[in-house]
Amino acid sequence: MRVLTCSAVAVALTVGSAISGPAHAQAYDPRYPVCMKVYEGGRFGGGEWIDCSYTSLPQCRATASGRAAMCDLNPFYAPPSPPPRRAHRRHR
């Protein structure tokens, strides 16, 4: 009975710590070269988030204009790989 109680407590603590901690997903989309970080303040703390859906800095800056936001290059941007080269064959 004592082993069962200890096991139940251990499971409860493990599940409780997993649920209570915030989960952090990757905020940077590697498909786009530019990200905008938006800051929202306010009476209740506000928050911030990252929007990586821009193809250029001017495009991002136009969207960020007038907002508490800044644009920067995406550190996780992975440019598309070049198309495979075709083999050049010489005909004799």
Coordinates of N, CA, C and O in Angstrom, one line a residue:
M1 N 0.8 -1.2 0.0 CA 0.0 0.0 0.0 C 0.9 1.3 0.0 O 0.6 2.2 -0.7
R2 N 2.0 1.2 0.8 CA 2.9 2.4 0.9 C 3.5 2.6 -0.5 O 3.7 3.8 -0.9
V3 N 3.9 1.6 -1.2 CA 4.5 1.7 -2.5 C 3.6 2.3 -3.5 O 3.9 3.2 -4.3
L4 N 2.3 1.9 -3.4 CA 1.3 2.5 -4.3 C 1.1 4.0 -4.0 O 1.0 4.8 -5.0
T5 N 1.1 4.4 -2.8 CA 0.9 5.8 -2.4 C 2.1 6.6 -2.9 O 1.9 7.7 -3.5
C6 N 3.3 6.1 -2.7 CA 4.5 6.8 -3.2 C 4.5 7.0 -4.7 O 4.9 8.0 -5.2
S7 N 4.1 5.9 -5.4 CA 4.0 6.0 -6.8 C 3.0 7.0 -7.3 O 3.2 7.7 -8.3
A8 N 1.9 7.0 -6.7 CA 0.8 8.0 -7.0 C 1.3 9.4 -6.8 O 1.1 10.3 -7.6
V9 N 2.0 9.7 -5.7 CA 2.5 11.0 -5.4 C 3.6 11.4 -6.5 O 3.6 12.5 -7.0
A10 N 4.5 10.5 -6.8 CA 5.5 10.7 -7.8 C 4.9 11.1 -9.2 O 5.3 12.0 -9.9
V11 N 3.9 10.3 -9.6 CA 3.2 10.6 -10.9 C 2.5 11.9 -10.8 O 2.6 12.7 -11.8
A12 N 1.8 12.3 -9.7 CA 1.2 13.6 -9.6 C 2.1 14.7 -9.7 O 1.9 15.7 -10.3
L13 N 3.3 14.6 -9.0 CA 4.3 15.7 -9.1 C 4.9 15.8 -10.5 O 5.1 16.9 -11.0
T14 N 5.1 14.7 -11.2 CA 5.6 14.8 -12.5 C 4.6 15.4 -13.5 O 5.0 16.3 -14.3
V15 N 3.4 15.0 -13.4 CA 2.3 15.6 -14.3 C 2.1 17.0 -13.9 O 2.0 17.9 -14.8
G16 N 2.1 17.4 -12.7 CA 1.9 18.7 -12.2 C 3.0 19.7 -12.7 O 2.7 20.8 -13.2
S17 N 4.2 19.2 -12.7 CA 5.3 20.1 -13.1 C 5.3 20.2 -14.6 O 5.6 21.3 -15.2
A18 N 4.9 19.2 -15.3 CA 4.8 19.3 -16.8 C 3.7 20.2 -17.3 O 3.8 20.9 -18.2
I19 N 2.6 20.2 -16.5 CA 1.5 21.0 -16.9 C 1.7 22.5 -16.5 O 1.3 23.4 -17.3
S20 N 2.3 22.7 -15.4 CA 2.4 24.1 -14.9 C 3.5 24.9 -15.7 O 3.4 26.1 -15.7
G21 N 4.5 24.3 -16.2 CA 5.6 25.1 -16.9 C 5.1 25.5 -18.3 O 4.4 24.7 -19.0
P22 N 5.4 26.7 -18.7 CA 5.0 27.2 -20.0 C 5.8 26.4 -21.1 O 7.0 26.1 -21.0
A23 N 5.1 26.2 -22.2 CA 5.8 25.5 -23.4 C 6.2 26.6 -24.3 O 5.5 27.5 -24.6
H24 N 7.4 26.5 -24.8 CA 8.0 27.5 -25.8 C 8.1 26.8 -27.1 O 8.9 25.9 -27.3
A25 N 7.4 27.3 -28.1 CA 7.5 26.8 -29.4 C 8.5 27.6 -30.2 O 8.8 28.8 -29.8
Q26 N 9.0 27.1 -31.3 CA 9.9 27.9 -32.1 C 9.2 29.1 -32.7 O 8.2 28.9 -33.4
A27 N 9.6 30.3 -32.4 CA 8.9 31.5 -32.9 C 9.4 31.9 -34.3 O 8.7 32.7 -35.0
Y28 N 10.5 31.4 -34.7 CA 11.1 31.9 -36.0 C 10.7 30.9 -37.1 O 11.0 29.7 -37.0
D29 N 10.1 31.4 -38.2 CA 9.7 30.5 -39.3 C 10.9 30.5 -40.3 O 11.3 31.5 -40.8
P30 N 11.6 29.4 -40.5 CA 12.8 29.3 -41.3 C 12.5 29.6 -42.8 O 13.4 29.7 -43.6
R31 N 11.2 29.7 -43.2 CA 10.9 29.9 -44.6 C 11.0 31.4 -45.0 O 11.1 31.7 -46.2
Y32 N 11.1 32.3 -44.0 CA 11.1 33.8 -44.3 C 12.4 34.4 -43.8 O 12.7 34.2 -42.6
P33 N 13.0 35.3 -44.6 CA 14.3 35.9 -44.1 C 14.1 37.1 -43.1 O 15.1 37.4 -42.5
V34 N 12.9 37.6 -42.9 CA 12.8 38.8 -42.0 C 11.7 38.5 -41.0 O 10.6 38.0 -41.3
C35 N 11.9 39.0 -39.8 CA 11.0 38.8 -38.7 C 10.7 40.2 -38.1 O 11.5 41.1 -38.0
M36 N 9.4 40.3 -37.6 CA 9.1 41.5 -36.8 C 8.7 41.1 -35.4 O 8.0 40.2 -35.2
K37 N 9.4 41.8 -34.4 CA 9.1 41.5 -33.0 C 8.2 42.6 -32.6 O 8.5 43.8 -32.6
V38 N 7.0 42.2 -32.1 CA 6.0 43.2 -31.7 C 5.9 43.2 -30.2 O 5.8 42.1 -29.5
Y39 N 5.9 44.4 -29.6 CA 5.8 44.6 -28.1 C 4.5 45.2 -27.8 O 4.1 46.2 -28.4
E40 N 3.7 44.6 -26.9 CA 2.5 45.1 -26.5 C 2.5 45.3 -25.0 O 2.6 44.3 -24.2
G41 N 2.5 46.5 -24.6 CA 2.5 46.8 -23.1 C 1.0 47.1 -22.7 O 0.1 47.1 -23.5
G42 N 0.9 47.5 -21.5 CA -0.4 47.8 -21.0 C -0.5 47.7 -19.5 O 0.5 47.4 -18.9
R43 N -1.7 48.0 -19.0 CA -1.9 47.9 -17.6 C -1.7 46.5 -17.0 O -1.3 46.3 -15.9
F44 N -2.0 45.5 -17.9 CA -2.0 44.1 -17.4 C -0.8 43.3 -17.9 O -0.9 42.1 -18.0
G45 N 0.3 44.0 -18.2 CA 1.5 43.3 -18.5 C 1.8 43.2 -20.0 O 2.9 43.2 -20.4
G46 N 0.7 43.1 -20.8 CA 0.9 42.9 -22.2 C 1.7 41.7 -22.6 O 1.6 40.7 -21.9
G47 N 2.5 41.8 -23.6 CA 3.2 40.6 -24.1 C 4.0 41.0 -25.3 O 4.0 42.1 -25.8
E48 N 4.6 40.0 -25.9 CA 5.4 40.2 -27.1 C 5.3 39.0 -28.0 O 5.1 37.9 -27.4
W49 N 5.4 39.1 -29.3 CA 5.5 37.9 -30.1 C 6.3 38.3 -31.3 O 6.6 39.4 -31.6
I50 N 6.7 37.2 -32.1 CA 7.5 37.4 -33.2 C 6.7 36.9 -34.4 O 6.2 35.8 -34.4
D51 N 6.7 37.7 -35.5 CA 6.0 37.3 -36.7 C 7.1 37.2 -37.8 O 7.6 38.3 -38.3
C52 N 7.4 36.0 -38.3 CA 8.3 35.8 -39.4 C 7.6 35.5 -40.6 O 7.5 34.3 -41.0
S53 N 7.0 36.5 -41.3 CA 6.3 36.2 -42.5 C 6.6 37.3 -43.5 O 5.8 37.6 -44.4
Y54 N 7.8 37.9 -43.5 CA 8.2 38.9 -44.4 C 9.4 38.5 -45.3 O 10.3 37.9 -44.8
T55 N 9.3 39.0 -46.5 CA 10.4 38.7 -47.5 C 11.4 39.7 -47.6 O 12.5 39.5 -48.2
S56 N 11.2 40.9 -47.0 CA 12.2 42.0 -47.1 C 12.1 42.9 -45.9 O 11.0 43.0 -45.2
L57 N 13.2 43.6 -45.6 CA 13.2 44.5 -44.4 C 12.2 45.7 -44.7 O 11.4 46.1 -43.9
P58 N 12.2 46.3 -46.0 CA 11.2 47.4 -46.2 C 9.8 46.9 -46.0 O 8.9 47.7 -45.5
Q59 N 9.4 45.7 -46.4 CA 8.1 45.2 -46.3 C 7.7 45.1 -44.8 O 6.7 45.5 -44.4
C60 N 8.6 44.6 -44.0 CA 8.4 44.5 -42.6 C 8.3 45.8 -41.9 O 7.4 46.1 -41.1
R61 N 9.2 46.7 -42.3 CA 9.2 48.1 -41.7 C 7.9 48.8 -42.0 O 7.4 49.6 -41.2
A62 N 7.4 48.6 -43.2 CA 6.1 49.3 -43.5 C 5.0 48.8 -42.6 O 4.1 49.5 -42.2
T63 N 5.0 47.5 -42.3 CA 4.0 46.9 -41.4 C 4.2 47.3 -40.0 O 3.3 47.6 -39.2
A64 N 5.4 47.5 -39.6 CA 5.8 47.9 -38.2 C 5.6 49.3 -37.9 O 5.5 49.8 -36.8
S65 N 5.5 50.1 -39.0 CA 5.4 51.6 -38.8 C 4.2 52.0 -37.9 O 3.1 51.5 -38.1
G66 N 4.4 52.8 -36.9 CA 3.4 53.2 -36.0 C 3.1 52.3 -34.9 O 2.2 52.5 -34.1
R67 N 3.8 51.2 -34.8 CA 3.6 50.2 -33.8 C 4.8 50.1 -32.9 O 5.9 50.5 -33.3
A68 N 4.6 49.5 -31.8 CA 5.8 49.2 -30.9 C 6.4 47.9 -31.4 O 6.1 46.8 -30.9
A69 N 7.2 48.0 -32.5 CA 7.7 46.8 -33.1 C 9.0 47.1 -33.8 O 9.3 48.3 -34.1
M70 N 9.8 46.1 -34.0 CA 11.1 46.3 -34.8 C 11.3 45.1 -35.7 O 10.8 44.0 -35.4
C71 N 12.0 45.3 -36.8 CA 12.3 44.3 -37.8 C 13.7 43.9 -37.7 O 14.6 44.8 -37.5
D72 N 14.0 42.6 -38.0 CA 15.4 42.2 -38.0 C 15.4 40.9 -38.9 O 14.4 40.3 -39.2
L73 N 16.7 40.6 -39.3 CA 16.9 39.4 -40.1 C 16.6 38.1 -39.2 O 16.9 38.1 -38.1
N74 N 16.0 37.1 -39.9 CA 15.7 35.9 -39.2 C 16.9 35.1 -39.0 O 17.5 34.6 -40.0
P75 N 17.4 34.8 -37.8 CA 18.6 34.0 -37.6 C 18.5 32.5 -38.0 O 19.4 31.8 -38.2
F76 N 17.2 32.1 -38.2 CA 17.0 30.7 -38.6 C 16.5 30.5 -40.0 O 16.1 29.4 -40.4
Y77 N 16.7 31.6 -40.8 CA 16.3 31.5 -42.2 C 17.1 30.5 -43.0 O 18.3 30.4 -42.9
A78 N 16.4 29.6 -43.7 CA 17.1 28.6 -44.5 C 16.7 28.8 -45.9 O 15.6 28.4 -46.3
P79 N 17.6 29.4 -46.7 CA 17.2 29.7 -48.1 C 17.0 28.4 -48.9 O 17.6 27.4 -48.5
P80 N 16.1 28.4 -49.9 CA 15.9 27.2 -50.6 C 17.1 26.8 -51.3 O 18.0 27.6 -51.8
S81 N 17.3 25.5 -51.5 CA 18.5 25.0 -52.1 C 18.3 25.2 -53.6 O 17.2 25.2 -54.2
P82 N 19.5 25.4 -54.3 CA 19.4 25.6 -55.7 C 19.0 24.3 -56.5 O 19.2 23.2 -56.0
P83 N 18.4 24.5 -57.6 CA 17.9 23.3 -58.4 C 19.1 22.5 -58.8 O 20.2 23.1 -59.0
P84 N 19.0 21.2 -58.9 CA 20.1 20.4 -59.3 C 20.6 20.7 -60.7 O 19.8 21.1 -61.6
R85 N 21.9 20.7 -60.9 CA 22.5 21.0 -62.2 C 22.3 19.8 -63.1 O 22.5 18.7 -62.7
R86 N 22.0 20.1 -64.4 CA 21.9 19.1 -65.3 C 23.3 18.7 -65.8 O 24.2 19.6 -66.0
A87 N 23.6 17.5 -66.1 CA 24.9 17.0 -66.6 C 25.0 17.5 -68.0 O 24.1 17.3 -68.8
H88 N 26.1 18.0 -68.3 CA 26.4 18.5 -69.7 C 27.0 17.3 -70.5 O 28.1 16.9 -70.1
R89 N 26.4 16.9 -71.5 CA 27.0 15.8 -72.3 C 27.5 16.3 -73.6 O 26.8 17.1 -74.3
R90 N 28.7 15.9 -74.0 CA 29.2 16.3 -75.3 C 28.9 15.2 -76.3 O 29.1 14.0 -76.0
H91 N 28.5 15.6 -77.4 CA 28.2 14.7 -78.5 C 29.3 14.7 -79.5 O 29.8 15.7 -79.9
R92 N 29.7 13.5 -79.9 CA 30.8 13.4 -80.9 C 30.4 13.0 -82.2 O 29.5 12.3 -82.5

